[in-house]
XYZ file of C-alpha atoms in Angstrom:
477
model
C 96.348 122.590 160.291
C 97.743 119.798 162.468
C 101.250 118.335 162.422
C 100.721 114.643 163.151
C 103.547 112.785 164.878
C 103.912 109.308 166.242
C 102.568 110.173 169.671
C 99.574 112.291 170.559
C 99.032 113.406 174.120
C 95.534 114.761 173.737
C 92.607 115.077 171.368
C 93.011 117.532 168.486
C 90.226 119.327 166.655
C 90.904 119.503 162.923
C 89.208 122.141 160.784
C 90.397 121.107 157.319
C 90.471 123.617 154.489
C 89.071 121.066 152.063
C 88.872 117.398 151.121
C 92.593 117.108 150.088
C 93.777 118.379 153.476
C 91.444 116.010 155.271
C 92.486 113.017 153.162
C 96.161 113.854 153.757
C 95.603 113.904 157.523
C 93.916 110.484 157.505
C 96.615 109.111 155.188
C 99.290 110.312 157.593
C 97.582 108.564 160.512
C 97.407 105.374 158.437
C 101.097 105.634 157.582
C 101.979 105.687 161.274
C 101.054 102.015 161.240
C 99.736 99.439 163.651
C 101.675 100.626 166.675
C 100.080 104.052 166.687
C 96.850 104.299 168.668
C 95.869 107.533 166.910
C 92.267 107.540 165.626
C 90.048 109.908 163.644
C 86.391 110.775 164.263
C 84.118 112.868 162.072
C 81.937 115.328 163.988
C 78.991 116.797 162.139
C 76.700 119.143 164.036
C 77.227 117.350 167.353
C 74.031 115.281 167.666
C 75.454 111.776 168.110
C 74.897 109.815 171.328
C 77.326 109.021 174.131
C 80.434 110.499 172.538
C 80.164 108.538 169.283
C 81.696 111.437 167.346
C 84.673 111.690 169.702
C 88.185 110.203 169.546
C 89.909 109.857 172.904
C 93.521 110.871 172.394
C 92.904 111.244 168.666
C 91.660 113.708 166.049
C 88.120 115.023 165.782
C 87.352 116.462 162.336
C 84.910 119.362 162.240
C 82.954 118.297 159.148
C 81.202 121.637 158.715
C 84.628 123.035 157.804
C 84.476 120.928 154.639
C 81.757 123.127 153.239
C 78.113 123.863 153.459
C 77.674 127.209 151.763
C 75.691 127.332 148.543
C 78.759 128.157 146.441
C 80.079 124.666 147.104
C 76.906 122.935 145.938
C 75.966 122.160 142.363
C 72.357 121.619 141.328
C 71.740 119.734 138.076
C 68.271 119.728 136.526
C 66.651 116.655 135.014
C 67.955 115.975 131.527
C 70.481 118.801 131.737
C 73.181 118.407 129.108
C 71.194 115.755 127.257
C 70.094 112.323 128.344
C 67.342 111.411 130.797
C 69.197 111.777 134.072
C 67.128 112.840 137.075
C 67.806 116.099 138.904
C 70.362 116.021 141.691
C 72.533 118.167 143.922
C 76.192 117.589 144.695
C 76.621 118.630 148.326
C 79.605 118.577 150.709
C 79.395 115.959 153.451
C 79.677 118.750 156.014
C 76.759 120.752 154.611
C 73.682 121.112 156.785
C 70.486 119.788 155.209
C 68.829 123.170 155.781
C 71.463 124.777 153.553
C 70.977 122.079 150.922
C 67.257 122.866 150.979
C 67.804 126.617 150.623
C 70.082 126.044 147.638
C 67.840 123.573 145.798
C 64.710 125.679 146.376
C 66.354 128.400 144.286
C 65.873 125.973 141.387
C 62.369 124.876 142.377
C 63.733 121.510 143.539
C 64.222 119.660 146.825
C 65.573 116.322 148.093
C 62.966 113.569 148.270
C 63.545 112.303 151.795
C 64.222 114.147 155.037
C 64.886 113.928 158.739
C 62.578 115.808 161.099
C 65.429 118.148 162.037
C 67.384 119.770 159.192
C 70.300 121.259 161.131
C 72.309 118.055 160.705
C 75.090 117.314 158.246
C 74.592 115.402 155.021
C 77.371 112.943 155.839
C 76.064 112.439 159.360
C 72.547 111.334 158.449
C 73.726 109.273 155.465
C 76.057 107.400 157.818
C 72.983 106.309 159.789
C 69.869 106.240 157.572
C 67.942 109.522 157.746
C 64.279 108.856 158.536
C 61.172 110.994 158.608
C 57.528 110.933 157.591
C 58.365 110.693 153.873
C 60.189 107.345 154.334
C 57.051 105.243 153.774
C 56.971 106.499 150.170
C 60.509 107.643 149.290
C 62.507 105.460 151.634
C 65.109 106.882 154.033
C 67.760 109.327 152.874
C 70.231 106.486 152.203
C 67.834 105.188 149.523
C 67.966 108.515 147.660
C 71.685 108.938 146.975
C 73.256 108.517 143.529
C 76.953 108.880 144.315
C 79.374 109.447 147.186
C 82.900 110.740 147.614
C 84.564 109.013 150.560
C 87.872 109.269 152.395
C 88.663 105.723 153.541
C 90.690 104.678 156.559
C 93.717 104.419 154.276
C 93.394 108.088 153.325
C 92.231 107.262 149.797
C 89.648 109.516 148.165
C 87.163 107.217 146.411
C 84.192 108.117 144.219
C 81.568 105.409 144.435
C 78.040 104.689 143.244
C 75.820 101.668 142.535
C 77.910 101.087 139.384
C 81.390 102.137 140.583
C 83.015 100.833 143.776
C 79.550 99.663 144.790
C 80.718 97.672 147.823
C 82.059 100.828 149.477
C 79.043 102.850 148.329
C 76.498 100.577 150.000
C 78.752 99.933 152.984
C 79.181 103.637 153.763
C 75.417 104.296 153.608
C 74.318 103.541 157.135
C 77.867 102.392 157.890
C 78.304 104.604 160.986
C 81.497 106.089 159.506
C 83.342 102.779 159.909
C 84.567 102.358 156.331
C 85.112 105.950 155.302
C 84.008 109.498 155.923
C 81.546 110.962 153.431
C 82.966 114.208 152.030
C 80.484 114.687 149.178
C 77.106 113.225 148.204
C 74.997 113.343 145.047
C 71.405 113.537 146.271
C 68.322 112.875 144.149
C 65.908 115.808 143.759
C 62.286 116.292 142.775
C 60.108 119.355 142.052
C 59.442 121.207 145.308
C 55.856 122.137 146.224
C 55.159 125.653 147.396
C 52.665 124.943 150.192
C 51.733 122.230 152.677
C 48.412 121.434 154.352
C 49.541 120.275 157.808
C 46.991 118.161 159.687
C 46.749 116.628 163.157
C 44.030 114.350 164.521
C 43.758 112.382 167.761
C 42.859 108.791 168.607
C 42.132 107.145 171.940
C 42.239 103.603 170.519
C 45.674 102.249 169.601
C 44.336 99.614 167.195
C 42.422 102.183 165.134
C 45.436 104.502 165.180
C 47.879 101.908 163.820
C 45.419 100.382 161.359
C 44.724 103.816 159.856
C 48.453 104.563 159.653
C 49.140 101.257 157.912
C 46.272 101.797 155.480
C 47.593 105.250 154.570
C 51.171 104.099 153.882
C 49.877 101.191 151.776
C 47.712 103.343 149.479
C 48.947 104.824 146.205
C 46.975 108.074 146.547
C 47.701 109.222 150.063
C 49.350 111.971 152.086
C 52.914 113.097 151.378
C 54.110 112.818 154.966
C 52.766 110.516 157.687
C 53.970 110.368 161.268
C 52.390 109.776 164.651
C 53.162 110.419 168.267
C 51.987 109.295 171.674
C 50.614 111.707 174.275
C 50.725 110.492 177.887
C 49.006 112.665 180.512
C 49.425 115.863 178.549
C 45.966 117.356 178.780
C 47.050 120.780 177.554
C 48.227 119.588 174.139
C 45.207 121.000 172.273
C 45.668 124.391 173.874
C 49.226 124.445 172.568
C 48.056 123.547 169.073
C 45.584 126.400 168.989
C 48.447 128.889 168.779
C 49.334 127.662 165.280
C 46.634 125.176 164.195
C 42.989 125.849 163.452
C 40.332 123.360 164.624
C 38.020 122.137 161.881
C 35.097 122.589 164.265
C 35.964 125.120 167.027
C 32.829 124.351 169.044
C 33.420 120.595 169.142
C 37.121 121.073 169.809
C 36.416 123.253 172.835
C 34.428 120.411 174.429
C 37.092 117.746 173.983
C 38.447 116.308 177.232
C 41.311 113.835 177.316
C 40.522 112.696 180.899
C 44.127 111.669 181.463
C 43.999 109.005 178.744
C 46.882 107.931 176.578
C 46.185 109.595 173.243
C 47.690 108.998 169.821
C 48.197 111.788 167.312
C 48.258 111.140 163.590
C 50.181 113.876 161.771
C 49.923 114.224 157.981
C 50.650 116.682 155.202
C 49.476 117.201 151.658
C 51.705 119.215 149.344
C 50.088 121.685 146.954
C 50.585 124.813 144.902
C 48.244 127.753 145.604
C 46.481 127.518 142.235
C 45.563 123.882 143.017
C 44.197 124.461 146.515
C 40.679 123.278 145.573
C 42.022 119.952 144.306
C 44.048 119.549 147.484
C 40.961 120.218 149.630
C 39.027 117.495 147.812
C 41.845 114.952 148.087
C 42.337 115.647 151.791
C 38.600 115.351 152.419
C 38.461 111.923 150.774
C 41.462 110.654 152.720
C 40.183 111.952 156.067
C 36.745 110.400 155.481
C 38.361 106.952 155.638
C 39.974 107.493 159.035
C 38.539 106.732 162.496
C 39.951 109.605 164.523
C 38.025 111.532 167.185
C 36.054 113.954 165.020
C 36.366 116.924 167.365
C 40.183 116.786 167.234
C 40.820 117.677 163.577
C 43.296 120.552 163.396
C 45.081 121.947 160.355
C 47.145 124.827 159.064
C 48.696 125.841 155.749
C 52.395 126.700 155.701
C 55.133 126.967 153.101
C 57.127 123.856 152.261
C 60.203 125.409 153.864
C 58.325 126.283 157.061
C 57.067 122.732 157.425
C 60.394 121.023 156.806
C 62.185 123.376 159.223
C 59.462 123.099 161.872
C 61.665 121.548 164.575
C 64.140 124.419 164.334
C 61.302 126.823 165.100
C 60.625 124.860 168.287
C 64.348 124.838 169.026
C 64.484 128.635 168.984
C 61.631 128.820 171.493
C 63.323 126.294 173.788
C 66.646 128.115 173.522
C 64.937 131.317 174.631
C 63.735 129.464 177.755
C 67.104 127.817 178.410
C 65.647 124.367 177.717
C 67.602 123.355 174.612
C 71.172 122.978 175.870
C 70.269 120.146 178.241
C 70.988 116.389 178.086
C 68.882 114.440 175.593
C 68.976 110.721 176.489
C 67.135 109.536 173.386
C 66.042 106.014 172.517
C 65.050 105.126 168.940
C 63.661 101.685 168.167
C 62.493 99.869 165.039
C 59.647 97.519 166.018
C 58.148 94.849 163.699
C 54.450 95.254 162.960
C 53.678 91.883 164.539
C 54.994 93.129 167.914
C 53.766 96.710 167.991
C 50.557 96.058 169.973
C 52.380 93.965 172.591
C 55.024 96.686 172.785
C 52.415 99.421 173.266
C 50.569 97.561 176.016
C 53.724 97.101 178.054
C 55.463 100.415 177.402
C 52.590 102.908 177.249
C 50.396 100.960 179.655
C 52.938 99.996 182.323
C 56.511 101.302 181.992
C 55.675 104.927 181.180
C 53.285 106.038 183.889
C 53.715 109.632 182.797
C 55.180 111.575 179.906
C 58.949 111.179 179.672
C 59.736 114.875 179.133
C 59.761 114.827 175.369
C 57.905 113.726 172.241
C 57.263 110.028 171.661
C 57.176 109.310 167.940
C 55.423 106.232 166.546
C 54.794 105.624 162.862
C 55.111 102.808 160.289
C 57.339 102.566 157.220
C 57.648 100.080 154.356
C 60.703 97.813 154.295
C 60.523 97.595 150.482
C 61.573 101.271 150.315
C 64.845 100.536 152.154
C 67.746 99.312 150.021
C 68.906 96.109 151.705
C 72.399 96.460 150.251
C 73.260 99.292 152.643
C 74.675 98.750 156.136
C 71.426 99.787 157.839
C 69.883 97.022 159.959
C 66.075 96.886 160.119
C 63.422 94.309 161.166
C 62.559 91.545 158.710
C 58.858 92.392 158.255
C 57.493 94.485 155.378
C 55.916 97.009 157.769
C 57.800 98.091 160.863
C 57.444 101.037 163.209
C 59.876 103.731 164.204
C 59.347 104.491 167.903
C 61.384 107.409 169.215
C 61.540 108.451 172.876
C 63.005 111.941 172.484
C 63.555 112.817 176.126
C 65.024 115.976 177.576
C 66.546 116.058 181.046
C 66.401 119.682 182.265
C 66.679 118.935 185.986
C 69.496 117.425 188.013
C 67.405 114.886 189.910
C 63.991 113.282 190.060
C 61.513 112.914 187.219
C 63.327 115.298 184.882
C 66.813 113.874 185.408
C 69.114 111.993 183.068
C 69.086 109.043 185.470
C 65.287 108.823 185.360
C 65.175 108.926 181.548
C 67.971 106.362 181.182
C 66.224 104.039 183.654
C 63.046 104.175 181.580
C 65.029 103.539 178.396
C 66.713 100.523 179.990
C 63.361 99.108 181.097
C 61.985 99.439 177.567
C 65.009 97.759 175.978
C 64.995 95.030 178.642
C 61.342 94.274 177.925
C 62.016 94.067 174.179
C 64.916 91.664 174.711
C 63.089 89.377 177.143
C 59.809 89.373 175.208
C 61.440 88.602 171.861
C 59.928 91.673 170.217
C 62.443 91.524 167.333
C 63.481 95.129 167.920
C 66.448 96.840 166.277
C 67.876 100.056 167.679
C 68.323 103.049 165.393
C 71.219 105.348 166.368
C 72.214 102.514 168.673
C 74.375 103.472 171.693
C 76.063 100.077 172.118
C 79.399 99.992 173.903
C 80.771 96.487 173.207
C 81.580 94.564 170.059
C 79.420 91.683 171.278
C 76.386 93.968 171.367
C 77.162 95.174 167.848
C 77.502 91.583 166.610
C 74.051 90.837 167.983
C 72.723 94.015 166.374
C 74.031 93.121 162.898
C 73.246 89.434 163.225
C 73.807 87.594 159.948
C 75.144 90.813 158.398
C 78.061 91.066 160.812
C 80.404 89.070 158.572
C 79.891 91.524 155.700
C 80.303 94.509 158.041
C 83.552 93.115 159.447
C 84.895 92.278 155.973
C 84.301 95.845 154.827
C 86.082 97.168 157.900
C 89.186 95.099 157.096
C 89.007 96.218 153.476
C 88.546 99.979 153.860
C 89.876 100.750 157.347
C 92.272 97.911 158.205
C 93.886 99.726 161.151
C 90.523 100.650 162.712
C 91.383 104.340 162.553
C 87.900 105.688 161.880
C 84.913 106.301 164.178
C 86.335 104.889 167.423
C 83.495 106.400 169.440
C 81.078 103.819 168.040
C 83.059 101.213 170.032
C 82.660 98.582 167.311
C 86.290 97.851 166.405
C 88.894 98.672 169.073
C 92.024 100.173 167.554
C 94.380 97.410 168.698
C 92.155 94.479 167.721
C 92.556 94.484 163.936
C 95.763 93.269 162.296
C 97.030 94.853 159.084
C 95.222 93.111 156.211
C 97.112 91.933 153.169
């Protein structure tokens, strides 16, 4: 519990006992008025870039203190209590998605859309977008929310939805915490499958790789999850897969040689229940027969739905055991229009990245029509665009594995996109000036700025995003 006065010599960490305490703290900061430079930042599980969840000389709120245990979640089944309402879960904004999943699976249900890593807070991903391989069909996580509870920059607790306080609802989704901090979310659910057929295949031709991806996300009967990644000079990748994936043809697979080529992996899943395994096998066979992958590189495994969704955490535990997790991660996430993706690949994978950049490189398409354009999320204007994620780790202090090396590569990629007119938008953007943010939002900046004046007129919230400096906004009427 913090006693907030007019001056604040250093940053405070607030672990609120619940939403009322948190709202009271923000309200007190607001009441201090324009002359106070005190700010408030929400910190989820600590995965934001460049100190975006920090507040220099202000208050950092530990969002996980607002809840996350199953007792604070409420799962409602479809049609429960009469009516035709869909199933949903009410979850605290500080809950980790993995805990939401554990709770909903008790009811045979699960959220529709995910991120690749589940040890993130609900409010954190909803303040950005929340993207994974289900987004081509279900949209991002911000497109699968029915209601929010938000503490605004005035300290007001507001319940909002598409029908009630809709301007704040859509503004907060993807709003980077600028208009209010999400303390509770009502998330749409669907029946959860029990098992997943997890498949990986390789391509050496980028055109075939992207054309097959685009065909899969544009087909009604397709896989349930579709992602891809780029492999640069990683000849041992198949040997790593053999520890958990089975080759369709072991003899052919043993003869495959990458020869130092840039390879492209298409990763897919098909959900199924054990008593429908034969049907799943037939459906997967039909879908694979339409693809142009290298036939000797078909690998698959069957895992539970929970094991698949929590797959990155399993890798995390292995890296932690080797001391390779708690290292800098200078990530770069881009949204590239379909019309520019081949030009982008030629320059980036053919010239800028001479070698692997010490981490996975994701590359997969999504459908714009599945993204609600009323939210604050900014995406390219084309119906199909690609998420390209350079998920670097920097385990060494200098040289190829250093932070400086990774940041230099990131800067070269961004510089190319800007000069070549690729039409790129950054996801989880690490901009540091308001001018950069204006360019990022483009024609949507006016709406973003209006919402800031409306819901956080003193620019108290999320100072680490560096969008609205505390002293720059006058008190609105």
